[in-house]
XYZ file of C-alpha atoms in Angstrom:
352
model
C 0.376 -44.028 -56.064
C -1.853 -43.244 -53.082
C -1.375 -44.960 -49.753
C -4.931 -44.900 -48.444
C -8.228 -46.358 -49.570
C -10.486 -44.247 -51.794
C -12.918 -42.178 -49.716
C -16.022 -44.157 -48.785
C -19.455 -42.756 -47.994
C -21.047 -44.437 -45.008
C -19.404 -46.990 -42.742
C -15.934 -48.046 -43.865
C -15.163 -51.784 -44.082
C -11.949 -51.796 -46.185
C -8.838 -49.733 -45.402
C -5.835 -49.842 -47.723
C -2.446 -48.617 -46.498
C -0.272 -49.436 -49.512
C 1.671 -52.119 -47.643
C -1.231 -53.778 -45.787
C -5.008 -54.177 -45.894
C -7.419 -53.778 -42.972
C -10.748 -55.620 -43.143
C -13.528 -54.987 -40.640
C -14.517 -58.390 -39.221
C -18.224 -58.377 -40.050
C -18.794 -61.648 -38.188
C -18.396 -59.792 -34.875
C -20.721 -56.870 -35.567
C -22.596 -55.247 -33.958
C -21.073 -56.287 -30.647
C -17.442 -55.630 -31.544
C -15.657 -53.541 -34.163
C -12.489 -55.506 -34.815
C -10.149 -55.027 -37.776
C -8.011 -57.772 -39.273
C -4.756 -56.588 -40.845
C -3.245 -58.543 -43.744
C 0.085 -58.135 -45.501
C -0.323 -61.060 -47.902
C -2.816 -62.670 -50.255
C -3.343 -65.817 -48.173
C -4.780 -63.898 -45.261
C -7.102 -61.955 -47.572
C -8.287 -65.207 -49.185
C -8.980 -66.705 -45.775
C -10.963 -63.616 -44.747
C -13.080 -63.906 -47.889
C -13.617 -67.617 -47.291
C -14.542 -67.106 -43.627
C -16.889 -64.175 -44.426
C -14.859 -61.641 -42.492
C -15.485 -59.617 -45.632
C -18.694 -60.293 -47.581
C -20.835 -58.702 -50.238
C -19.907 -59.275 -53.872
C -18.344 -55.837 -54.581
C -16.350 -55.825 -51.323
C -15.081 -59.337 -52.061
C -13.824 -58.218 -55.467
C -12.131 -55.120 -54.056
C -10.485 -57.112 -51.263
C -9.223 -59.732 -53.696
C -7.705 -57.022 -55.888
C -5.837 -55.639 -52.891
C -4.770 -59.198 -52.085
C -3.043 -59.430 -55.468
C -1.362 -56.077 -54.827
C -0.083 -57.390 -51.494
C 1.225 -60.534 -53.178
C 3.331 -58.360 -55.471
C 4.557 -56.105 -52.688
C 5.736 -59.014 -50.563
C 6.903 -61.354 -53.353
C 10.422 -62.716 -53.209
C 13.078 -61.702 -55.716
C 13.128 -65.187 -57.262
C 10.208 -66.468 -59.356
C 7.953 -63.545 -58.480
C 5.613 -64.212 -61.395
C 4.839 -67.722 -60.161
C 4.381 -66.409 -56.632
C 1.848 -63.767 -57.702
C 0.103 -66.234 -60.029
C -0.298 -68.679 -57.155
C -1.786 -65.914 -55.014
C -4.336 -65.112 -57.726
C -5.345 -68.774 -57.889
C -5.736 -68.928 -54.109
C -7.930 -65.845 -54.092
C -10.056 -67.205 -56.951
C -10.768 -70.361 -54.933
C -12.044 -68.464 -51.886
C -15.761 -68.141 -52.906
C -17.472 -69.709 -55.948
C -20.623 -67.642 -56.579
C -19.823 -63.910 -56.491
C -18.734 -63.047 -60.032
C -17.183 -59.746 -58.890
C -14.358 -61.795 -57.379
C -13.409 -63.264 -60.746
C -14.018 -59.995 -62.591
C -11.621 -58.153 -60.294
C -9.000 -60.892 -60.535
C -9.216 -60.896 -64.346
C -8.521 -57.155 -64.318
C -5.551 -57.704 -62.049
C -4.275 -60.565 -64.243
C -4.309 -58.367 -67.345
C -2.214 -55.728 -65.600
C 0.078 -58.393 -64.151
C 0.671 -59.943 -67.577
C 1.972 -56.619 -68.904
C 4.514 -56.127 -66.112
C 8.186 -56.711 -66.914
C 9.607 -56.418 -63.410
C 8.563 -56.949 -59.820
C 8.891 -53.228 -59.112
C 6.558 -52.438 -62.000
C 4.097 -55.104 -60.854
C 4.108 -53.735 -57.306
C 3.237 -50.217 -58.452
C 0.788 -51.092 -61.214
C -1.159 -53.759 -59.306
C -1.624 -51.448 -56.318
C -2.818 -48.671 -58.622
C -5.270 -51.034 -60.321
C -6.702 -52.257 -57.013
C -7.192 -48.654 -55.914
C -8.906 -47.917 -59.233
C -11.296 -50.854 -58.734
C -12.139 -49.547 -55.261
C -12.630 -45.976 -56.496
C -14.746 -47.059 -59.466
C -17.012 -49.142 -57.232
C -17.843 -46.112 -55.096
C -18.570 -44.062 -58.225
C -20.766 -46.876 -59.568
C -22.752 -46.975 -56.317
C -23.514 -43.270 -56.586
C -24.539 -43.639 -60.238
C -26.797 -46.611 -59.467
C -28.596 -44.663 -56.766
C -29.383 -41.943 -59.264
C -30.667 -44.382 -61.897
C -32.784 -46.251 -59.346
C -34.622 -43.323 -57.793
C -35.375 -42.016 -61.295
C -37.521 -45.087 -62.033
C -39.434 -44.826 -58.754
C -42.489 -42.806 -59.749
C -44.168 -42.839 -56.322
C -45.038 -39.432 -54.921
C -44.575 -38.510 -51.285
C -42.771 -40.789 -48.871
C -42.945 -44.566 -48.899
C -41.367 -47.607 -47.260
C -39.064 -50.229 -48.722
C -37.957 -53.711 -47.682
C -34.462 -55.062 -48.151
C -32.633 -58.348 -47.588
C -29.117 -59.145 -46.392
C -26.609 -56.257 -46.361
C -25.810 -54.240 -49.470
C -24.445 -51.067 -47.935
C -21.045 -49.507 -47.393
C -20.049 -52.683 -45.526
C -20.629 -54.807 -48.643
C -19.091 -52.431 -51.184
C -16.421 -49.808 -51.651
C -18.732 -47.298 -49.978
C -22.335 -46.000 -50.054
C -23.883 -49.301 -51.168
C -25.887 -50.905 -53.971
C -29.447 -51.554 -52.754
C -28.696 -49.631 -49.547
C -27.170 -46.902 -51.693
C -30.601 -46.440 -53.276
C -32.115 -46.326 -49.795
C -29.546 -43.718 -48.738
C -30.465 -41.590 -51.748
C -34.192 -41.881 -50.976
C -33.416 -40.758 -47.427
C -31.300 -37.850 -48.678
C -34.164 -36.764 -50.939
C -36.646 -37.087 -48.032
C -38.692 -39.680 -49.927
C -38.053 -42.526 -47.493
C -40.573 -43.318 -44.786
C -39.150 -46.549 -43.371
C -36.759 -49.395 -44.197
C -37.820 -52.899 -43.226
C -34.703 -55.048 -42.914
C -35.020 -58.837 -43.076
C -32.870 -60.424 -40.375
C -31.404 -62.708 -43.105
C -30.730 -66.104 -41.621
C -28.442 -67.872 -41.001
C -25.668 -65.259 -40.827
C -28.100 -62.490 -39.776
C -26.561 -59.872 -42.051
C -29.795 -57.894 -41.837
C -29.913 -57.675 -38.051
C -26.172 -57.545 -37.382
C -25.120 -55.359 -40.314
C -27.957 -53.579 -42.140
C -29.818 -52.500 -39.007
C -26.511 -51.442 -37.426
C -25.334 -49.537 -40.490
C -28.618 -47.709 -41.114
C -29.154 -46.838 -37.446
C -25.581 -45.556 -37.249
C -26.207 -43.314 -40.255
C -29.550 -42.012 -38.947
C -31.748 -43.779 -41.528
C -35.101 -45.046 -40.123
C -34.998 -48.846 -39.975
C -37.247 -51.547 -38.534
C -35.819 -55.051 -38.168
C -38.099 -57.971 -38.970
C -37.865 -61.747 -38.967
C -37.559 -63.146 -42.501
C -40.893 -64.901 -42.067
C -42.654 -61.574 -41.393
C -41.960 -60.194 -44.872
C -45.239 -61.450 -46.368
C -47.314 -59.789 -43.649
C -45.369 -56.533 -44.009
C -45.986 -56.471 -47.768
C -49.668 -57.311 -47.246
C -50.155 -54.138 -45.184
C -49.465 -51.983 -48.251
C -46.885 -49.531 -46.884
C -43.945 -51.003 -48.806
C -43.738 -49.872 -52.435
C -40.432 -51.548 -53.364
C -38.370 -54.556 -52.366
C -34.760 -53.567 -53.113
C -31.976 -56.186 -53.098
C -28.454 -56.669 -54.370
C -26.964 -59.490 -56.450
C -23.980 -61.785 -56.502
C -24.379 -62.809 -60.144
C -26.770 -61.822 -62.943
C -27.004 -63.964 -66.074
C -27.635 -63.119 -69.725
C -31.397 -63.627 -69.449
C -31.719 -61.490 -66.299
C -31.870 -64.260 -63.690
C -30.287 -63.160 -60.414
C -28.361 -65.076 -57.764
C -28.488 -63.362 -54.384
C -28.566 -64.224 -50.691
C -30.847 -67.141 -49.841
C -34.380 -65.853 -49.284
C -34.346 -63.393 -52.185
C -36.376 -65.687 -54.455
C -39.178 -66.002 -51.921
C -39.260 -62.209 -51.545
C -39.692 -61.847 -55.300
C -42.631 -64.252 -55.241
C -44.194 -62.327 -52.352
C -43.626 -58.974 -54.061
C -45.318 -60.141 -57.246
C -48.310 -61.473 -55.310
C -48.709 -58.205 -53.394
C -48.058 -55.983 -56.463
C -44.922 -54.493 -54.897
C -42.026 -53.463 -57.150
C -38.972 -55.726 -57.086
C -35.640 -54.035 -57.852
C -32.166 -55.550 -58.132
C -29.246 -53.130 -57.773
C -25.721 -54.272 -58.613
C -22.641 -53.035 -60.476
C -22.147 -54.195 -64.060
C -19.241 -56.339 -62.817
C -21.943 -58.593 -61.335
C -23.416 -59.275 -64.786
C -22.110 -62.505 -66.330
C -23.260 -62.600 -69.941
C -21.352 -65.857 -70.455
C -24.041 -67.710 -68.472
C -27.348 -68.213 -70.283
C -29.542 -68.473 -67.189
C -29.585 -68.953 -63.440
C -29.417 -72.716 -63.933
C -25.739 -72.227 -64.858
C -24.771 -70.395 -61.650
C -22.742 -72.421 -59.131
C -24.523 -72.149 -55.786
C -22.277 -72.311 -52.753
C -23.396 -74.555 -49.899
C -21.816 -74.188 -46.477
C -21.536 -76.632 -43.603
C -24.436 -77.339 -41.299
C -23.174 -75.847 -38.033
C -24.134 -72.389 -39.362
C -27.796 -73.401 -38.957
C -27.418 -75.722 -35.978
C -25.840 -73.057 -33.763
C -25.042 -69.358 -33.393
C -21.609 -68.576 -31.960
C -21.499 -71.961 -30.283
C -25.008 -71.823 -28.823
C -27.023 -74.883 -29.989
C -30.237 -74.177 -31.893
C -30.893 -77.672 -33.271
C -30.008 -81.292 -32.476
C -26.316 -81.968 -32.924
C -25.649 -83.787 -36.190
C -29.086 -83.254 -37.750
C -28.906 -83.041 -41.541
C -28.828 -79.452 -42.822
C -29.480 -77.886 -46.217
C -27.510 -74.634 -46.199
C -27.281 -72.937 -49.612
C -25.886 -69.424 -49.365
C -27.760 -68.154 -52.422
C -30.888 -68.786 -54.448
C -31.810 -67.760 -57.998
C -34.644 -65.335 -58.726
C -36.059 -65.764 -62.257
C -36.040 -62.660 -64.427
C -39.812 -62.992 -64.818
C -40.232 -61.906 -61.167
C -37.959 -58.851 -61.439
C -39.320 -55.429 -62.370
C -36.005 -53.679 -62.920
C -32.273 -54.369 -62.769
C -30.186 -51.272 -62.019
C -26.465 -50.917 -62.747
C -24.192 -47.925 -63.161
C -24.557 -48.364 -66.938
C -28.323 -47.952 -66.778
C -31.474 -49.959 -66.117
C -33.203 -52.961 -67.660
C -36.947 -52.996 -67.056
C -38.730 -56.367 -67.109
C -35.377 -58.013 -67.837
C -34.965 -60.623 -70.538
C -32.146 -61.590 -72.874
C -33.018 -58.812 -75.347
C -32.879 -56.068 -72.744
C -29.734 -57.494 -71.169
C -27.928 -57.677 -74.520
C -28.972 -54.159 -75.377
C -27.267 -52.780 -72.256
C -24.417 -55.234 -71.752
C -23.676 -56.688 -75.193
C -23.550 -60.296 -76.283
C -21.133 -61.439 -73.604
């Protein structure tokens, strides 16, 4: 069993040491690079809940390591109940990102086959490392599939939303992984990064990550996206996903739906890039996706600085649902679905 995280490409946000887990506190970026160290599942669950770690793939990876930590630090008594309780606590940390539940189901299957605490400690750590390693491999495969469907010649610009890079994954990125590949192939002119209110993942994370890696990026207010697309330089809007349903509807960071509407109006391609673990064929459509809503202070203030009247009512959904009819292509490591619908989704992912 290895004692370090699988090698990431790009900025590292998850570091596994075998006995503890380091998570880069993404709430403090870009001003401060601070790592939280956890030796138990409760701390990992709290970090997921508080958005220390965010991005559907990274949440799933972190939760898997949380289960491994629960086994490593379980008592010699009812260790099965202790690990089971940790899994339940991790599952309750965020409701929308299906990767969380996918990763925990994988860990539960391994856990169920373990006959001793020592076996559980070794096998659960190995499985968490495998999930991390496979996510990085999936990111690289998705980048290859995505650029293959982009038929544009010469260089062109893209627009992205939220953060889908190495910070949000096991390394390289989903939508930002495609952007990295375009940059590597010298096909990328410019990345326009939505600031992504209210947590500003675009300005705090995407702009920071791309600038750090030498990829040309221009930060824009969310409300400027329509005007940017109207100018004609952007050929693709590329986003990630937190859950994709059987008919191809996509839940992603709030603001994604409006981008899809704008892209269709301006005849700009709209691409969703996410690992197959994000696909939930058990849900018929986006209407079945639970949408997390967070408390109002996230809109009323930023780091304690008031932006709105204290106590004003706030509508703060974290995600919205983009209908499949507005999506040109869904890219996963298993392949692509063009003009997604239930037929195309079943062909690639089965009946669910």
